[in-house]
PDB file of C-alpha atoms and ligand atoms in Angstrom:
ATOM      1  CA  MET A   1    -137.033-119.673 225.522  1.00 81.00           C
ATOM      2  CA  LYS A   2    -138.140-121.461 222.366  1.00 91.00           C
ATOM      3  CA  ILE A   3    -135.791-121.291 219.391  1.00 96.00           C
ATOM      4  CA  THR A   4    -137.586-119.985 216.307  1.00 97.00           C
ATOM      5  CA  LYS A   5    -134.901-118.558 214.010  1.00 98.00           C
ATOM      6  CA  ALA A   6    -132.804-120.538 211.575  1.00 98.00           C
ATOM      7  CA  VAL A   7    -129.837-118.966 209.773  1.00 98.00           C
ATOM      8  CA  PHE A   8    -128.627-120.484 206.492  1.00 98.00           C
ATOM      9  CA  PRO A   9    -125.369-119.093 205.083  1.00 97.00           C
ATOM     10  CA  VAL A  10    -125.790-119.505 201.312  1.00 96.00           C
ATOM     11  CA  ALA A  11    -123.537-116.782 199.896  1.00 93.00           C
ATOM     12  CA  GLY A  12    -120.582-119.063 199.098  1.00 88.00           C
ATOM     13  CA  LEU A  13    -119.198-119.165 195.571  1.00 87.00           C
ATOM     14  CA  GLY A  14    -119.398-122.941 195.187  1.00 87.00           C
ATOM     15  CA  THR A  15    -115.889-123.171 193.747  1.00 89.00           C
ATOM     16  CA  ARG A  16    -115.697-126.903 194.432  1.00 91.00           C
ATOM     17  CA  PHE A  17    -118.530-127.419 191.960  1.00 93.00           C
ATOM     18  CA  LEU A  18    -117.341-125.346 189.022  1.00 94.00           C
ATOM     19  CA  PRO A  19    -118.298-125.219 186.206  1.00 94.00           C
ATOM     20  CA  ALA A  20    -121.786-126.357 187.387  1.00 92.00           C
ATOM     21  CA  THR A  21    -121.971-123.400 189.770  1.00 93.00           C
ATOM     22  CA  LYS A  22    -120.751-120.709 187.384  1.00 93.00           C
ATOM     23  CA  ALA A  23    -124.269-119.348 186.861  1.00 92.00           C
ATOM     24  CA  GLN A  24    -126.330-121.181 189.487  1.00 94.00           C
ATOM     25  CA  PRO A  25    -126.063-121.511 193.261  1.00 96.00           C
ATOM     26  CA  LYS A  26    -124.580-124.747 194.570  1.00 96.00           C
ATOM     27  CA  GLU A  27    -127.464-124.827 197.059  1.00 97.00           C
ATOM     28  CA  MET A  28    -129.851-125.335 194.125  1.00 97.00           C
ATOM     29  CA  LEU A  29    -128.096-128.444 192.773  1.00 97.00           C
ATOM     30  CA  PRO A  30    -130.540-131.336 193.085  1.00 97.00           C
ATOM     31  CA  LEU A  31    -130.111-134.279 195.402  1.00 97.00           C
ATOM     32  CA  VAL A  32    -132.403-136.794 193.700  1.00 96.00           C
ATOM     33  CA  ASP A  33    -135.134-134.236 192.794  1.00 94.00           C
ATOM     34  CA  LYS A  34    -134.932-131.630 195.549  1.00 96.00           C
ATOM     35  CA  PRO A  35    -132.402-128.808 195.749  1.00 97.00           C
ATOM     36  CA  ILE A  36    -129.814-129.186 198.528  1.00 98.00           C
ATOM     37  CA  ILE A  37    -131.117-126.124 200.392  1.00 98.00           C
ATOM     38  CA  GLN A  38    -134.616-127.599 200.701  1.00 98.00           C
ATOM     39  CA  TYR A  39    -133.320-130.504 202.812  1.00 98.00           C
ATOM     40  CA  ALA A  40    -131.934-128.035 205.383  1.00 98.00           C
ATOM     41  CA  VAL A  41    -135.090-125.887 205.414  1.00 98.00           C
ATOM     42  CA  GLU A  42    -137.282-128.970 205.892  1.00 98.00           C
ATOM     43  CA  GLU A  43    -135.042-130.045 208.778  1.00 98.00           C
ATOM     44  CA  ALA A  44    -135.543-126.624 210.380  1.00 98.00           C
ATOM     45  CA  VAL A  45    -139.319-126.988 210.030  1.00 98.00           C
ATOM     46  CA  GLU A  46    -139.183-130.444 211.656  1.00 98.00           C
ATOM     47  CA  ALA A  47    -137.240-128.881 214.528  1.00 98.00           C
ATOM     48  CA  GLY A  48    -140.078-126.398 215.084  1.00 97.00           C
ATOM     49  CA  LEU A  49    -138.275-123.326 213.674  1.00 97.00           C
ATOM     50  CA  ASP A  50    -140.333-120.951 211.571  1.00 94.00           C
ATOM     51  CA  LEU A  51    -138.232-117.950 210.594  1.00 97.00           C
ATOM     52  CA  MET A  52    -135.766-118.865 207.873  1.00 98.00           C
ATOM     53  CA  VAL A  53    -132.974-116.297 207.503  1.00 98.00           C
ATOM     54  CA  LEU A  54    -130.982-116.904 204.340  1.00 98.00           C
ATOM     55  CA  VAL A  55    -127.706-115.037 204.013  1.00 97.00           C
ATOM     56  CA  THR A  56    -127.391-114.782 200.251  1.00 95.00           C
ATOM     57  CA  GLY A  57    -125.042-113.134 197.792  1.00 92.00           C
ATOM     58  CA  LYS A  58    -124.637-112.337 194.131  1.00 89.00           C
ATOM     59  CA  GLY A  59    -126.354-114.766 191.765  1.00 90.00           C
ATOM     60  CA  LYS A  60    -128.461-116.491 194.410  1.00 93.00           C
ATOM     61  CA  GLN A  61    -131.894-115.237 193.275  1.00 94.00           C
ATOM     62  CA  SER A  62    -133.089-118.693 192.269  1.00 96.00           C
ATOM     63  CA  ILE A  63    -133.049-119.682 195.973  1.00 97.00           C
ATOM     64  CA  GLU A  64    -135.566-116.899 196.685  1.00 96.00           C
ATOM     65  CA  ASN A  65    -137.675-117.960 193.717  1.00 95.00           C
ATOM     66  CA  HIS A  66    -137.645-121.565 194.884  1.00 97.00           C
ATOM     67  CA  PHE A  67    -139.263-120.723 198.214  1.00 96.00           C
ATOM     68  CA  ASP A  68    -141.732-118.266 196.649  1.00 95.00           C
ATOM     69  CA  THR A  69    -145.181-119.102 195.293  1.00 93.00           C
ATOM     70  CA  SER A  70    -145.213-119.889 191.580  1.00 92.00           C
ATOM     71  CA  PHE A  71    -148.739-119.042 190.416  1.00 93.00           C
ATOM     72  CA  GLU A  72    -148.164-119.915 186.762  1.00 94.00           C
ATOM     73  CA  LEU A  73    -146.722-123.309 187.632  1.00 95.00           C
ATOM     74  CA  GLU A  74    -149.484-124.067 190.121  1.00 94.00           C
ATOM     75  CA  GLU A  75    -152.142-123.080 187.623  1.00 95.00           C
ATOM     76  CA  ALA A  76    -150.583-125.242 184.915  1.00 96.00           C
ATOM     77  CA  LEU A  77    -150.332-128.259 187.231  1.00 95.00           C
ATOM     78  CA  GLU A  78    -153.915-127.759 188.372  1.00 94.00           C
ATOM     79  CA  LYS A  79    -155.161-127.669 184.762  1.00 95.00           C
ATOM     80  CA  LYS A  80    -153.293-130.872 184.008  1.00 95.00           C
ATOM     81  CA  GLY A  81    -154.734-132.535 187.092  1.00 95.00           C
ATOM     82  CA  LYS A  82    -151.278-133.234 188.532  1.00 95.00           C
ATOM     83  CA  THR A  83    -152.489-132.986 192.092  1.00 94.00           C
ATOM     84  CA  GLN A  84    -149.670-134.828 193.858  1.00 93.00           C
ATOM     85  CA  VAL A  85    -146.852-132.698 192.464  1.00 94.00           C
ATOM     86  CA  LEU A  86    -149.033-129.595 192.927  1.00 96.00           C
ATOM     87  CA  GLU A  87    -149.260-130.401 196.625  1.00 95.00           C
ATOM     88  CA  GLU A  88    -145.484-130.754 196.836  1.00 93.00           C
ATOM     89  CA  ILE A  89    -144.926-127.446 195.051  1.00 94.00           C
ATOM     90  CA  ARG A  90    -147.402-125.623 197.305  1.00 94.00           C
ATOM     91  CA  LYS A  91    -145.743-127.050 200.417  1.00 94.00           C
ATOM     92  CA  ILE A  92    -142.389-125.459 199.510  1.00 95.00           C
ATOM     93  CA  SER A  93    -143.665-121.887 199.748  1.00 92.00           C
ATOM     94  CA  SER A  94    -145.391-122.546 203.052  1.00 91.00           C
ATOM     95  CA  LEU A  95    -142.353-123.991 204.848  1.00 93.00           C
ATOM     96  CA  GLY A  96    -141.986-120.883 206.991  1.00 90.00           C
ATOM     97  CA  LYS A  97    -141.398-117.163 206.832  1.00 95.00           C
ATOM     98  CA  PHE A  98    -138.368-116.298 204.735  1.00 96.00           C
ATOM     99  CA  VAL A  99    -136.028-113.363 205.213  1.00 97.00           C
ATOM    100  CA  TYR A 100    -133.085-112.689 202.915  1.00 97.00           C
ATOM    101  CA  VAL A 101    -129.993-110.748 203.913  1.00 96.00           C
ATOM    102  CA  ARG A 102    -127.416-110.033 201.286  1.00 93.00           C
ATOM    103  CA  GLN A 103    -123.735-110.533 202.074  1.00 89.00           C
ATOM    104  CA  GLN A 104    -121.608-108.404 199.831  1.00 79.00           C
ATOM    105  CA  GLN A 105    -119.016-110.138 197.702  1.00 73.00           C
ATOM    106  CA  PRO A 106    -116.497-111.552 198.088  1.00 76.00           C
ATOM    107  CA  PRO A 107    -117.767-113.646 201.018  1.00 76.00           C
ATOM    108  CA  LEU A 108    -115.389-113.227 203.960  1.00 88.00           C
ATOM    109  CA  GLY A 109    -116.055-116.533 205.676  1.00 92.00           C
ATOM    110  CA  LEU A 110    -118.663-118.376 207.699  1.00 95.00           C
ATOM    111  CA  GLY A 111    -118.316-116.123 210.749  1.00 96.00           C
ATOM    112  CA  HIS A 112    -118.956-113.033 208.640  1.00 95.00           C
ATOM    113  CA  ALA A 113    -121.981-114.654 206.956  1.00 96.00           C
ATOM    114  CA  VAL A 114    -123.559-115.495 210.326  1.00 97.00           C
ATOM    115  CA  LEU A 115    -122.904-111.923 211.500  1.00 96.00           C
ATOM    116  CA  MET A 116    -125.155-110.654 208.687  1.00 96.00           C
ATOM    117  CA  ALA A 117    -128.136-112.129 210.604  1.00 97.00           C
ATOM    118  CA  LYS A 118    -127.371-110.173 213.804  1.00 97.00           C
ATOM    119  CA  GLU A 119    -130.196-107.616 213.594  1.00 97.00           C
ATOM    120  CA  ILE A 120    -132.777-110.207 212.579  1.00 97.00           C
ATOM    121  CA  VAL A 121    -131.836-112.674 215.311  1.00 97.00           C
ATOM    122  CA  GLY A 122    -131.747-110.080 218.089  1.00 96.00           C
ATOM    123  CA  ASN A 123    -131.185-111.202 221.657  1.00 97.00           C
ATOM    124  CA  GLU A 124    -132.056-114.890 221.567  1.00 97.00           C
ATOM    125  CA  TYR A 125    -130.543-118.315 220.910  1.00 98.00           C
ATOM    126  CA  PHE A 126    -130.737-119.264 217.232  1.00 98.00           C
ATOM    127  CA  ALA A 127    -129.916-122.162 214.939  1.00 98.00           C
ATOM    128  CA  VAL A 128    -127.369-122.245 212.108  1.00 98.00           C
ATOM    129  CA  PHE A 129    -127.581-124.717 209.226  1.00 98.00           C
ATOM    130  CA  LEU A 130    -124.740-125.270 206.759  1.00 98.00           C
ATOM    131  CA  PRO A 131    -126.717-126.731 203.834  1.00 97.00           C
ATOM    132  CA  ASP A 132    -123.683-128.614 202.411  1.00 96.00           C
ATOM    133  CA  ASP A 133    -124.103-131.001 205.326  1.00 97.00           C
ATOM    134  CA  VAL A 134    -127.181-133.007 204.487  1.00 97.00           C
ATOM    135  CA  MET A 135    -128.404-134.802 207.582  1.00 97.00           C
ATOM    136  CA  ASP A 136    -130.142-138.124 207.161  1.00 96.00           C
ATOM    137  CA  CYS A 137    -131.423-138.897 210.659  1.00 96.00           C
ATOM    138  CA  PRO A 138    -134.312-140.917 212.128  1.00 95.00           C
ATOM    139  CA  VAL A 139    -135.296-137.760 214.031  1.00 97.00           C
ATOM    140  CA  ALA A 140    -134.259-134.489 212.334  1.00 98.00           C
ATOM    141  CA  CYS A 141    -130.741-133.606 213.514  1.00 98.00           C
ATOM    142  CA  MET A 142    -131.742-130.083 214.595  1.00 98.00           C
ATOM    143  CA  LYS A 143    -134.768-131.461 216.425  1.00 98.00           C
ATOM    144  CA  GLN A 144    -132.437-133.685 218.456  1.00 98.00           C
ATOM    145  CA  MET A 145    -130.260-130.634 219.184  1.00 98.00           C
ATOM    146  CA  VAL A 146    -133.211-128.440 220.187  1.00 98.00           C
ATOM    147  CA  GLU A 147    -134.237-131.104 222.712  1.00 97.00           C
ATOM    148  CA  VAL A 148    -130.724-131.075 224.190  1.00 97.00           C
ATOM    149  CA  HIS A 149    -130.771-127.267 224.284  1.00 98.00           C
ATOM    150  CA  GLN A 150    -134.084-127.289 226.137  1.00 97.00           C
ATOM    151  CA  LYS A 151    -132.568-129.556 228.803  1.00 96.00           C
ATOM    152  CA  THR A 152    -129.222-127.735 229.137  1.00 96.00           C
ATOM    153  CA  SER A 153    -130.073-124.117 228.147  1.00 96.00           C
ATOM    154  CA  ALA A 154    -126.613-124.150 226.559  1.00 97.00           C
ATOM    155  CA  ALA A 155    -125.117-123.753 223.107  1.00 98.00           C
ATOM    156  CA  ILE A 156    -125.065-127.009 221.131  1.00 98.00           C
ATOM    157  CA  ILE A 157    -122.826-128.019 218.224  1.00 98.00           C
ATOM    158  CA  ALA A 158    -123.431-131.128 216.113  1.00 98.00           C
ATOM    159  CA  ALA A 159    -120.439-133.443 216.208  1.00 98.00           C
ATOM    160  CA  GLU A 160    -119.229-136.602 214.556  1.00 97.00           C
ATOM    161  CA  LYS A 161    -116.068-138.738 214.848  1.00 97.00           C
ATOM    162  CA  THR A 162    -113.688-138.136 211.971  1.00 97.00           C
ATOM    163  CA  ASP A 163    -110.341-139.273 210.510  1.00 96.00           C
ATOM    164  CA  ALA A 164    -107.074-137.540 209.535  1.00 96.00           C
ATOM    165  CA  LEU A 165    -108.654-136.055 206.412  1.00 94.00           C
ATOM    166  CA  GLY A 166    -111.524-134.681 208.502  1.00 95.00           C
ATOM    167  CA  GLN A 167    -109.055-133.129 210.940  1.00 97.00           C
ATOM    168  CA  GLU A 168    -107.788-131.072 207.998  1.00 95.00           C
ATOM    169  CA  ARG A 169    -111.256-130.186 206.718  1.00 94.00           C
ATOM    170  CA  TYR A 170    -113.359-129.501 209.795  1.00 96.00           C
ATOM    171  CA  GLY A 171    -113.506-127.687 213.090  1.00 97.00           C
ATOM    172  CA  ILE A 172    -112.174-130.084 215.753  1.00 98.00           C
ATOM    173  CA  LEU A 173    -113.303-130.193 219.379  1.00 98.00           C
ATOM    174  CA  LYS A 174    -111.612-130.850 222.680  1.00 98.00           C
ATOM    175  CA  VAL A 175    -114.251-132.172 225.074  1.00 97.00           C
ATOM    176  CA  GLU A 176    -114.967-133.563 228.525  1.00 97.00           C
ATOM    177  CA  PRO A 177    -117.533-136.316 229.087  1.00 96.00           C
ATOM    178  CA  THR A 178    -120.982-135.866 230.641  1.00 97.00           C
ATOM    179  CA  ASP A 179    -123.459-138.477 231.940  1.00 95.00           C
ATOM    180  CA  ASN A 180    -124.914-138.730 228.439  1.00 96.00           C
ATOM    181  CA  PRO A 181    -122.513-140.648 226.138  1.00 96.00           C
ATOM    182  CA  ARG A 182    -123.648-138.551 223.130  1.00 97.00           C
ATOM    183  CA  LEU A 183    -123.145-135.237 224.931  1.00 98.00           C
ATOM    184  CA  HIS A 184    -119.735-133.690 225.683  1.00 98.00           C
ATOM    185  CA  ARG A 185    -118.757-130.422 227.312  1.00 98.00           C
ATOM    186  CA  ILE A 186    -116.606-128.397 224.892  1.00 98.00           C
ATOM    187  CA  VAL A 187    -113.366-127.031 226.336  1.00 98.00           C
ATOM    188  CA  ASP A 188    -111.671-126.034 223.099  1.00 97.00           C
ATOM    189  CA  ILE A 189    -112.362-125.777 219.379  1.00 98.00           C
ATOM    190  CA  VAL A 190    -109.962-125.245 216.509  1.00 97.00           C
ATOM    191  CA  GLU A 191    -110.602-124.784 212.797  1.00 95.00           C
ATOM    192  CA  LYS A 192    -108.962-127.221 210.373  1.00 95.00           C
ATOM    193  CA  PRO A 193    -105.975-128.057 212.617  1.00 96.00           C
ATOM    194  CA  GLY A 194    -104.743-131.065 210.618  1.00 96.00           C
ATOM    195  CA  ALA A 195    -103.982-134.462 212.172  1.00 96.00           C
ATOM    196  CA  GLN A 196    -100.736-133.221 213.808  1.00 96.00           C
ATOM    197  CA  ASN A 197    -102.422-130.510 215.880  1.00 95.00           C
ATOM    198  CA  ALA A 198    -105.945-131.855 216.313  1.00 96.00           C
ATOM    199  CA  PRO A 199    -107.027-132.063 219.969  1.00 96.00           C
ATOM    200  CA  SER A 200    -109.292-135.070 219.224  1.00 97.00           C
ATOM    201  CA  ASP A 201    -111.104-136.932 216.469  1.00 96.00           C
ATOM    202  CA  LEU A 202    -114.425-135.218 217.176  1.00 98.00           C
ATOM    203  CA  ALA A 203    -115.403-132.896 214.326  1.00 98.00           C
ATOM    204  CA  VAL A 204    -117.901-130.044 214.047  1.00 98.00           C
ATOM    205  CA  MET A 205    -120.715-130.757 211.608  1.00 98.00           C
ATOM    206  CA  GLY A 206    -122.784-127.982 210.080  1.00 97.00           C
ATOM    207  CA  ARG A 207    -125.509-127.548 212.706  1.00 98.00           C
ATOM    208  CA  TYR A 208    -125.238-125.121 215.620  1.00 98.00           C
ATOM    209  CA  ILE A 209    -127.455-123.645 218.328  1.00 98.00           C
ATOM    210  CA  LEU A 210    -125.754-120.418 219.340  1.00 98.00           C
ATOM    211  CA  PRO A 211    -126.312-117.672 221.906  1.00 98.00           C
ATOM    212  CA  PRO A 212    -126.708-114.057 220.671  1.00 98.00           C
ATOM    213  CA  GLU A 213    -123.415-113.117 222.371  1.00 98.00           C
ATOM    214  CA  ILE A 214    -121.677-114.843 219.457  1.00 98.00           C
ATOM    215  CA  PHE A 215    -122.259-111.759 217.258  1.00 98.00           C
ATOM    216  CA  GLU A 216    -120.100-109.503 219.388  1.00 97.00           C
ATOM    217  CA  LYS A 217    -117.363-112.132 219.351  1.00 97.00           C
ATOM    218  CA  ILE A 218    -117.527-112.410 215.561  1.00 96.00           C
ATOM    219  CA  GLU A 219    -117.187-108.631 215.316  1.00 95.00           C
ATOM    220  CA  GLN A 220    -113.957-108.921 217.292  1.00 94.00           C
ATOM    221  CA  THR A 221    -112.664-111.884 215.269  1.00 90.00           C
ATOM    222  CA  GLY A 222    -110.011-111.314 212.624  1.00 86.00           C
ATOM    223  CA  GLU A 223    -108.954-113.552 209.765  1.00 87.00           C
ATOM    224  CA  GLY A 224    -108.355-117.134 210.834  1.00 87.00           C
ATOM    225  CA  ALA A 225    -107.796-120.426 209.020  1.00 86.00           C
ATOM    226  CA  ILE A 226    -107.652-120.104 205.192  1.00 84.00           C
ATOM    227  CA  GLY A 227    -107.770-116.303 205.551  1.00 87.00           C
ATOM    228  CA  GLU A 228    -111.465-116.225 206.506  1.00 89.00           C
ATOM    229  CA  ILE A 229    -113.435-114.899 209.473  1.00 93.00           C
ATOM    230  CA  GLN A 230    -114.176-118.209 211.139  1.00 93.00           C
ATOM    231  CA  LEU A 231    -117.231-118.946 213.239  1.00 97.00           C
ATOM    232  CA  THR A 232    -115.022-121.445 215.066  1.00 97.00           C
ATOM    233  CA  ASP A 233    -112.716-118.664 216.331  1.00 96.00           C
ATOM    234  CA  ALA A 234    -115.672-116.635 217.655  1.00 97.00           C
ATOM    235  CA  ILE A 235    -117.006-119.734 219.437  1.00 98.00           C
ATOM    236  CA  LYS A 236    -113.568-120.331 220.953  1.00 97.00           C
ATOM    237  CA  SER A 237    -113.505-116.853 222.447  1.00 97.00           C
ATOM    238  CA  LEU A 238    -116.981-117.340 223.916  1.00 97.00           C
ATOM    239  CA  LEU A 239    -116.168-120.678 225.589  1.00 97.00           C
ATOM    240  CA  GLY A 240    -115.075-119.094 228.881  1.00 91.00           C
ATOM    241  CA  GLU A 241    -118.342-117.146 229.190  1.00 96.00           C
ATOM    242  CA  LYS A 242    -120.999-119.512 227.878  1.00 97.00           C
ATOM    243  CA  GLU A 243    -121.530-123.230 228.170  1.00 97.00           C
ATOM    244  CA  PHE A 244    -121.110-125.170 224.913  1.00 98.00           C
ATOM    245  CA  PHE A 245    -121.876-128.840 224.343  1.00 98.00           C
ATOM    246  CA  ALA A 246    -120.992-131.109 221.439  1.00 98.00           C
ATOM    247  CA  TYR A 247    -123.806-133.481 220.562  1.00 98.00           C
ATOM    248  CA  GLU A 248    -123.147-136.688 218.637  1.00 98.00           C
ATOM    249  CA  TYR A 249    -126.461-136.850 216.843  1.00 98.00           C
ATOM    250  CA  GLU A 250    -128.132-140.071 215.858  1.00 97.00           C
ATOM    251  CA  GLY A 251    -128.036-140.463 212.097  1.00 97.00           C
ATOM    252  CA  GLU A 252    -125.831-140.007 209.100  1.00 95.00           C
ATOM    253  CA  ARG A 253    -124.406-136.933 207.433  1.00 96.00           C
ATOM    254  CA  HIS A 254    -123.589-136.511 203.754  1.00 95.00           C
ATOM    255  CA  ASP A 255    -121.111-133.904 202.574  1.00 94.00           C
ATOM    256  CA  ALA A 256    -122.900-132.534 199.519  1.00 95.00           C
ATOM    257  CA  GLY A 257    -120.358-129.680 199.364  1.00 92.00           C
ATOM    258  CA  GLU A 258    -117.836-131.644 197.345  1.00 91.00           C
ATOM    259  CA  VAL A 259    -118.278-133.727 194.229  1.00 94.00           C
ATOM    260  CA  SER A 260    -117.743-137.277 195.499  1.00 94.00           C
ATOM    261  CA  GLY A 261    -119.771-136.658 198.691  1.00 95.00           C
ATOM    262  CA  TYR A 262    -122.527-135.190 196.541  1.00 96.00           C
ATOM    263  CA  LEU A 263    -122.611-138.244 194.266  1.00 96.00           C
ATOM    264  CA  LYS A 264    -122.642-140.600 197.270  1.00 96.00           C
ATOM    265  CA  ALA A 265    -125.489-138.612 198.841  1.00 96.00           C
ATOM    266  CA  THR A 266    -127.439-138.784 195.574  1.00 96.00           C
ATOM    267  CA  ILE A 267    -127.097-142.583 195.508  1.00 95.00           C
ATOM    268  CA  LYS A 268    -127.849-143.045 199.229  1.00 95.00           C
ATOM    269  CA  LEU A 269    -130.938-140.830 199.151  1.00 95.00           C
ATOM    270  CA  GLY A 270    -132.031-142.285 195.811  1.00 96.00           C
ATOM    271  CA  LEU A 271    -131.930-145.784 197.292  1.00 96.00           C
ATOM    272  CA  LYS A 272    -134.325-144.610 200.001  1.00 94.00           C
ATOM    273  CA  ARG A 273    -136.907-143.518 197.452  1.00 94.00           C
ATOM    274  CA  SER A 274    -139.427-146.290 196.882  1.00 93.00           C
ATOM    275  CA  ASP A 275    -140.289-145.092 193.349  1.00 93.00           C
ATOM    276  CA  ILE A 276    -136.738-145.406 191.994  1.00 95.00           C
ATOM    277  CA  SER A 277    -134.799-147.572 194.451  1.00 95.00           C
ATOM    278  CA  GLU A 278    -135.331-150.895 192.690  1.00 96.00           C
ATOM    279  CA  ASP A 279    -134.163-149.610 189.335  1.00 96.00           C
ATOM    280  CA  LEU A 280    -131.219-147.793 190.887  1.00 95.00           C
ATOM    281  CA  LYS A 281    -130.146-150.835 192.899  1.00 95.00           C
ATOM    282  CA  LYS A 282    -130.274-153.026 189.804  1.00 95.00           C
ATOM    283  CA  PHE A 283    -128.075-150.533 187.960  1.00 95.00           C
ATOM    284  CA  ILE A 284    -125.549-150.355 190.836  1.00 94.00           C
ATOM    285  CA  ASP A 285    -125.369-154.165 190.984  1.00 94.00           C
ATOM    286  CA  GLU A 286    -124.840-154.283 187.210  1.00 95.00           C
ATOM    287  CA  ILE A 287    -121.992-151.787 187.110  1.00 93.00           C
ATOM    288  CA  ALA A 288    -120.388-153.246 190.244  1.00 89.00           C
ATOM    289  CA  SER A 289    -120.058-156.675 188.640  1.00 86.00           C
TER     290      SER A 289
HETATM  291  C1  G1P B 301    -117.377-125.221 208.167  1.00 82.53           C
HETATM  292  C2  G1P B 301    -116.895-124.915 209.589  1.00 82.53           C
HETATM  293  C3  G1P B 301    -116.205-126.140 210.178  1.00 82.53           C
HETATM  294  C4  G1P B 301    -117.137-127.330 210.136  1.00 82.53           C
HETATM  295  C5  G1P B 301    -117.656-127.553 208.700  1.00 82.53           C
HETATM  296  C6  G1P B 301    -118.718-128.633 208.686  1.00 82.53           C
HETATM  297  O1  G1P B 301    -116.255-125.420 207.355  1.00 82.53           O
HETATM  298  O2  G1P B 301    -116.015-123.804 209.555  1.00 82.53           O
HETATM  299  O3  G1P B 301    -115.806-125.882 211.495  1.00 82.53           O
HETATM  300  O4  G1P B 301    -116.471-128.480 210.603  1.00 82.53           O
HETATM  301  O5  G1P B 301    -118.220-126.366 208.159  1.00 82.53           O
HETATM  302  O6  G1P B 301    -119.132-128.932 207.406  1.00 82.53           O
HETATM  303  P1  G1P B 301    -116.305-125.296 205.740  1.00 82.53           P
HETATM  304  O7  G1P B 301    -116.956-126.545 205.248  1.00 82.53           O
HETATM  305  O8  G1P B 301    -117.116-124.076 205.443  1.00 82.53           O
HETATM  306  O9  G1P B 301    -114.881-125.187 205.308  1.00 82.53           O
END
């Protein structure tokens, strides 16, 4: 069955970005000139998904406004003859259908946030996007994953090789090889194990294609790593019943969820923009010397 639903957990408090996130969602911080959340939604559209389910929380209204039509703005741009930017603005509100579910505060973890989408997702495979992970791929990362899902009919988790720091920060996978060097059968998964206990150097990145049975497992999952209800723990308990593959996508991922990763992503994506890249490159060369 075709995957159509994309779940975006966006209820987090953004504590790594304080004070910038005291009164605005971290998902609305700009990367070059687009808010972080828009990159993930555009990736979902490229993957053929059309129902965007955003799990929001207190103080996240500007995300809803961003994906809504802004008549006043459109009218003003039209009057000024700014047709190119008008086109861009109109495109944002037609990216898909948007549904908002509110997670009450304080957020109890990624697993709990995903559980909020249970009734909307229903009984079908669905995609999860963690917007902090900004994927810069020749073919949209989720599109690559959807293709793998169509071939395997299994759950798919985006994966990338990591280092000791990553073994502390990410979900880490234990895998077995398949015929496809990018695709591995998952036999175990553990959240933030640290280098000492990590079963491998293959880390979970923030893109998942999950079966609906995950919801029941989340409901049975208690507090895990860092005192939160972890999606990783629910996946672990589903491994014996459902097939899960790790997919090493083609492309690069930026961690826009912490300050230095965010700055690096801004520079990398800025350098790809033909209208500013020359100026930016000149500036980087100047300060580097
Ligand atoms: C979450 C997941 C983790 C995954 C990471 C990817 O962690 O729990 O398994 O590796 O996203 O970015 P968080 O960044 O919310 O701590």
